[in-house]
Short mmCIF file of C-alpha atoms and ligand atoms in Angstrom, two decimals:
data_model
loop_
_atom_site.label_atom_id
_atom_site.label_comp_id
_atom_site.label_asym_id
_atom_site.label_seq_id
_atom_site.Cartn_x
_atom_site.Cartn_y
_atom_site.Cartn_z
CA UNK A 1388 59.81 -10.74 7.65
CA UNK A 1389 57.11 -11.75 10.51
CA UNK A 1390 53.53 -11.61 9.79
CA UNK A 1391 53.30 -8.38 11.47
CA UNK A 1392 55.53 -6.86 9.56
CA UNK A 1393 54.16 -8.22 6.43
CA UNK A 1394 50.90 -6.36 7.39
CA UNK A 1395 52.83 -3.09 8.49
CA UNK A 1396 54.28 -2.97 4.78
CA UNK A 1397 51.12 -4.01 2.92
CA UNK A 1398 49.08 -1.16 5.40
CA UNK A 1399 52.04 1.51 4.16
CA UNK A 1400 52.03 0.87 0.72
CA UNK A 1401 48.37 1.05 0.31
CA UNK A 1402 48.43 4.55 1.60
CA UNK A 1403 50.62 5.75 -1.58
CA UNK A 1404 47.16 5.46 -3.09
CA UNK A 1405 45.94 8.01 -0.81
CA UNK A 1406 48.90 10.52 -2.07
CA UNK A 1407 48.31 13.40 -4.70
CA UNK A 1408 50.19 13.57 -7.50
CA UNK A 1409 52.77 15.75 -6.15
CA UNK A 1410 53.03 17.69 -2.68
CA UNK A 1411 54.18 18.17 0.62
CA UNK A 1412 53.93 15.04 2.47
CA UNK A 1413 54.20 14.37 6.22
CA UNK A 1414 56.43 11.48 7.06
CA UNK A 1415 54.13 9.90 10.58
CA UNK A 1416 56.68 8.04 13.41
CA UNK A 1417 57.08 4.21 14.14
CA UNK A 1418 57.46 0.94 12.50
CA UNK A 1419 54.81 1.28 10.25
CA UNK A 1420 55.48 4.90 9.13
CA UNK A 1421 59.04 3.48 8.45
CA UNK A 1422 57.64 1.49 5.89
CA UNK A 1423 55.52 3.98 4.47
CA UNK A 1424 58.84 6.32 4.10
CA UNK A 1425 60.47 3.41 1.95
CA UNK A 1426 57.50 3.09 -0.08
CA UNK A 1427 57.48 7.15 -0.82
CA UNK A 1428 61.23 7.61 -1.06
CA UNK A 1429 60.99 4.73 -4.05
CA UNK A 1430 58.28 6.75 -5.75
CA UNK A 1431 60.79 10.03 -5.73
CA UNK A 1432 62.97 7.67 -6.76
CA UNK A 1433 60.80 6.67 -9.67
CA UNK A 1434 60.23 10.29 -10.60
CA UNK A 1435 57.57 11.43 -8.45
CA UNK A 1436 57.92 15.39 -7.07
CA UNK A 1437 57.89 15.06 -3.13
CA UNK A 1438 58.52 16.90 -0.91
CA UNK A 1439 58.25 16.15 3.07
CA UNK A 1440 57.91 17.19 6.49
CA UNK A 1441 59.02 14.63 9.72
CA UNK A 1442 57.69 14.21 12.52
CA UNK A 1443 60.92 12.94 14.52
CA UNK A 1444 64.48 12.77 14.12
CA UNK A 1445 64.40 9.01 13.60
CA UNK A 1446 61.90 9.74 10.82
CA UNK A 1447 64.11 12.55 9.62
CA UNK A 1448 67.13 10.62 9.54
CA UNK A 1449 65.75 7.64 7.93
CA UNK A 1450 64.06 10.23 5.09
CA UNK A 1451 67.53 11.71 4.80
CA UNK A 1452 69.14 8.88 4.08
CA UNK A 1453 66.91 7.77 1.43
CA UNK A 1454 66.97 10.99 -0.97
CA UNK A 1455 63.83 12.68 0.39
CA UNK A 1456 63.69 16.26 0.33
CA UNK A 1457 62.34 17.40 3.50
CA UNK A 1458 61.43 21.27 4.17
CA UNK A 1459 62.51 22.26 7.87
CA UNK A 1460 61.32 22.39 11.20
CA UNK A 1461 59.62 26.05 11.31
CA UNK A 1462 56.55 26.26 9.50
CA UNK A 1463 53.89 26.69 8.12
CA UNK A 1464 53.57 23.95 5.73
CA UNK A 1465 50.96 23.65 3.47
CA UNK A 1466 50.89 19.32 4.14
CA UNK A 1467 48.84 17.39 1.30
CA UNK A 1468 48.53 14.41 3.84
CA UNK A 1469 50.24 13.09 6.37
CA UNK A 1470 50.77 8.85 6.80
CA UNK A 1471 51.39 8.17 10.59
CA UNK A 1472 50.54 5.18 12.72
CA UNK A 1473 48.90 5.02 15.75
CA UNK A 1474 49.60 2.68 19.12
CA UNK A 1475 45.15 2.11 19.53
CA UNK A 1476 42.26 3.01 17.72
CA UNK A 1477 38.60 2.64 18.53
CA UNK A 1478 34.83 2.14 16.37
CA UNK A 1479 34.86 6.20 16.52
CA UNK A 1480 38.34 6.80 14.65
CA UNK A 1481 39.61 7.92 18.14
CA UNK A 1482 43.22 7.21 18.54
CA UNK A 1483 46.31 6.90 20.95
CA UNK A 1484 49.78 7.49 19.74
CA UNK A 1485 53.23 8.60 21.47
CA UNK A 1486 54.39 4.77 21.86
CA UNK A 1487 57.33 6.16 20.23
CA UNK A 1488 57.29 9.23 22.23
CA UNK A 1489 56.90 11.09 18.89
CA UNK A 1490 52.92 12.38 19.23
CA UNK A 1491 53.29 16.03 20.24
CA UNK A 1492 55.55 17.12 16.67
CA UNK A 1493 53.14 14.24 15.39
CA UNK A 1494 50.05 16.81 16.09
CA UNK A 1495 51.55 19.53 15.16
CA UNK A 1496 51.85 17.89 11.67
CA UNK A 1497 48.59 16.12 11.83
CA UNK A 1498 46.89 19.91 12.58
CA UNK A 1499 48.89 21.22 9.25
CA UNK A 1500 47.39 18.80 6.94
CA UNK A 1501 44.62 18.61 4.97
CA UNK A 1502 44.61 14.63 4.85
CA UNK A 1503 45.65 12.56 7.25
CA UNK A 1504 46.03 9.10 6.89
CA UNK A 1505 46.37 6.42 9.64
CA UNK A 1506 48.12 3.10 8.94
CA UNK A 1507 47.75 0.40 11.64
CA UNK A 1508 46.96 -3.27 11.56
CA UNK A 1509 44.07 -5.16 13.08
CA UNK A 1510 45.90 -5.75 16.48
CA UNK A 1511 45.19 -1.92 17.11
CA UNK A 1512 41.86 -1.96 16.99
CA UNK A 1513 39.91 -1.70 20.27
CA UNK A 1514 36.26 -0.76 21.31
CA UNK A 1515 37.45 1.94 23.38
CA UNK A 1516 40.78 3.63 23.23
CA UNK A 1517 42.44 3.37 26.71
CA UNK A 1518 41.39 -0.67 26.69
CA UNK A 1519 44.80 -1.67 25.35
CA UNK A 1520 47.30 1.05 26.08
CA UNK A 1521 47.74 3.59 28.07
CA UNK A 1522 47.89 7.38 27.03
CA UNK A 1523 51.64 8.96 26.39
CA UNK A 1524 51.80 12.34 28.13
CA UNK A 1525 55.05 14.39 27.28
CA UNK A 1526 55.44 16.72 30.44
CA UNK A 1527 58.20 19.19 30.95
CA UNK A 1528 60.73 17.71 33.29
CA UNK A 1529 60.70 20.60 35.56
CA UNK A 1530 58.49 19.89 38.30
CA UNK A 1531 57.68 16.89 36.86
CA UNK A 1532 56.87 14.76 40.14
CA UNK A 1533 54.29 17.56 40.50
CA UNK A 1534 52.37 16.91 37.19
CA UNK A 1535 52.50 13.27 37.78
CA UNK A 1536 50.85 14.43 41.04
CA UNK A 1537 48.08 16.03 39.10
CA UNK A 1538 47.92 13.07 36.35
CA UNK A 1539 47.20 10.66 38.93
CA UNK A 1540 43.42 12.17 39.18
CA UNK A 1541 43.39 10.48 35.89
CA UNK A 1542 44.55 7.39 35.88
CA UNK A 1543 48.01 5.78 37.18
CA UNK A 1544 51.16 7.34 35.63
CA UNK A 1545 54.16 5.82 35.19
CA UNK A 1546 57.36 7.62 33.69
CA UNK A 1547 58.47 6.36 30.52
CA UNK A 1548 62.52 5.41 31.49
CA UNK A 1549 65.26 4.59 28.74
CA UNK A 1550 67.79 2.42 30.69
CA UNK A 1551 67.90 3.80 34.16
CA UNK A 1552 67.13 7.39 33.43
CA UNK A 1553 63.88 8.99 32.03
CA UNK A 1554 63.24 9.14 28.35
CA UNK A 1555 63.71 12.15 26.64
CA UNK A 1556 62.08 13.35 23.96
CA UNK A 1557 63.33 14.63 20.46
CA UNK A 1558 62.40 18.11 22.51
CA UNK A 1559 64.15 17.02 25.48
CA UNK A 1560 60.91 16.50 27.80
CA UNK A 1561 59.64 13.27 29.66
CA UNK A 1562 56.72 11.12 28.99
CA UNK A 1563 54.28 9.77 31.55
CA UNK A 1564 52.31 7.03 29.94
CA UNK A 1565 48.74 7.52 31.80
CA UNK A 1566 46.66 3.74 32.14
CA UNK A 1567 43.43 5.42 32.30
CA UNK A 1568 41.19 2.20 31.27
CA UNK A 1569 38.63 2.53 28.16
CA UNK A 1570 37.70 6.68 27.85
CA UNK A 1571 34.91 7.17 27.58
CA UNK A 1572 34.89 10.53 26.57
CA UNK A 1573 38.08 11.81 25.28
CA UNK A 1574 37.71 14.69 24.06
CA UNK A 1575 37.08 15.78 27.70
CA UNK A 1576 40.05 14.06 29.04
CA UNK A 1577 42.88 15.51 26.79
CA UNK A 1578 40.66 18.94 27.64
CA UNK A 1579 41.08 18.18 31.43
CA UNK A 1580 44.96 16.84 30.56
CA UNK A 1581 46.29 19.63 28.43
CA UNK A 1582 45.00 22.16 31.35
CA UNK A 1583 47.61 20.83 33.95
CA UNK A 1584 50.42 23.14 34.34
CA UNK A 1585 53.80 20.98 32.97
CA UNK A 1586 51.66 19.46 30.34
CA UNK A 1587 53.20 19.59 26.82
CA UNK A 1588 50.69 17.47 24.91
CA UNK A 1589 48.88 14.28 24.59
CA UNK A 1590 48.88 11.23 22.73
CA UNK A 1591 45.04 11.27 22.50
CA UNK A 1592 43.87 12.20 19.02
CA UNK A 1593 40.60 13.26 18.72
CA UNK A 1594 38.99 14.23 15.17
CA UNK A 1595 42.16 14.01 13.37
CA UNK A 1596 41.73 10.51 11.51
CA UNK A 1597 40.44 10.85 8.09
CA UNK A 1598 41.28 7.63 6.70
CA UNK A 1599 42.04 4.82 8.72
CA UNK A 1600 43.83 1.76 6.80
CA UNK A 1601 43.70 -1.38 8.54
CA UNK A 1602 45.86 -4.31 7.68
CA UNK A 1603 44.37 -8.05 8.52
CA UNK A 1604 44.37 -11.75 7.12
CA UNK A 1605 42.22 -10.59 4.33
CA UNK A 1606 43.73 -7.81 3.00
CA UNK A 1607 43.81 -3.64 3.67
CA UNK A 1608 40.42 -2.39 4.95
CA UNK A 1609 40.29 1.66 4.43
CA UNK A 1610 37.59 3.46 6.74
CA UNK A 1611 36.31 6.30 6.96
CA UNK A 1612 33.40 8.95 8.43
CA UNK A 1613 31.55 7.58 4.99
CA UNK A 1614 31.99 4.12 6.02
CA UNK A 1615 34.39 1.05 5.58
CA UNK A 1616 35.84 -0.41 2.22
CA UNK A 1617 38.72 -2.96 0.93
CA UNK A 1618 41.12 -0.81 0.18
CA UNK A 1619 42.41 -1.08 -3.66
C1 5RP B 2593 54.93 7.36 17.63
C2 5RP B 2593 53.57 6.86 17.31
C3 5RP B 2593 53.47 5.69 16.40
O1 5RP B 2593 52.77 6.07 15.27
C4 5RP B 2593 52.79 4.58 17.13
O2 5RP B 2593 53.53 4.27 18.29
C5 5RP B 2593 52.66 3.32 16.25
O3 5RP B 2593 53.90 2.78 16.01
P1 5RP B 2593 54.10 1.41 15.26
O4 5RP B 2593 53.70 1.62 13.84
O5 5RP B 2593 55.57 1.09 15.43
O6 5RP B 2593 53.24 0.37 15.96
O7 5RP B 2593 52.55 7.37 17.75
O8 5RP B 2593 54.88 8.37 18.59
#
């Protein structure tokens, strides 16, 4: 296992900590959620009354597979906390996500919890968001030359390909991944973003970070609005 990964695993175990006794828990997207959805399926395994809701169909299948009961895709959920990931955060516990083209059923999930729990390590961290990466878009592919039209008031859009053909994602749309440079303000931007016709949603995550774990040389950092700690 690399370094990285190391970190990824250390970042997604410590989160079980953040985990009531028993619930409904939403399973985040990505290599570090993956590692979180190990950790969880070997507490069910160990006894623990689970039960989950994914936020992709790689997450789904990769919950399936390991025994964890998963409620289905309609809603409402009543979600104890979700554990996602997240591509860039910044000092503010702004993020970006949708590197794995998973962030719109990702916010769906994050709005239907009551915790939600973000597990990166310390290469994610940036001053401001938009520094590092660039923001995913998911747009519906009709028209979709148009929206890219509109995006480009905002940055330079570039579709998101798979091979030679566009990505899709698990709801069958494209992604436009937006470089927009450090945002300043964005809470306006994914305002001014979510208003262009074609739209589906952003990967810009404003106010919906309560925890923050952060996995470096020294160990899991958790933060918070209250402040930062070593995580136990
Ligand atoms: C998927 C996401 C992921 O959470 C994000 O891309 C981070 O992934 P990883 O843990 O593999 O770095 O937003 O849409």
């Amino acid at each position: 296992m690399t370094q990285l990964d190391e970190h990824k695993r250390k970042v997604a175990e410590a989160a079980l900590a953040e985990l009531p006794a028993e619930g409904i828990i939403g399973l985040g997207t990505g290599s570090t959620a993956r590692f979180f959805i190990e950790a969880l399926a070997a507490r069910i395994r160990a006894g623990a009354k689970y039960q989950a809701v994914a936020t992709s169909e790689a997450s789904r299948a990769q919950a399936e597979a390991l025994g964890i009961p998963l409620l289905d895709d309609d809603g409402p959920w009543e979600i104890e906390v979700t554990v996602d990931g997240a591509d860039e955060v910044d000092g503010e516990m702004n993020l970006i996500k949708g590197g794995g083209a998973a962030h719109t059923r990702e916010k769906i999930v994050n709005g239907a919890s009551r915790k939600n729990v973000i597990v990166v390590d310390e290469s994610k961290l940036s001053a401001r968001i938009g520094e590092k990466w660039p923001v995913p878009i998911e747009v519906l592919p009709f028209a979709h030359k148009t929206t890219q039209a509109n995006l480009a008031r905002y940055g330079t859009p570039t579709l998101r390909m798979h091979g030679d053909v566009p990505l899709r994602t698990d709801s069958g749309n494209f992604i436009y991944d937006l470089a927009a440079g450090p945002i300043h303000e964005p809470s306006v931007l994914e305002m001014d973003l979510r208003a262009l016709p074609g739209v589906v949603e952003t990967g810009l995550f404003v106010d919906r970070a309560d925890i923050i774990l952060v996995a470096g040389l020294h160990g899991v950092r958790r933060i918070s609005e209250a402040g930062s700690s070593q995580a136990k």
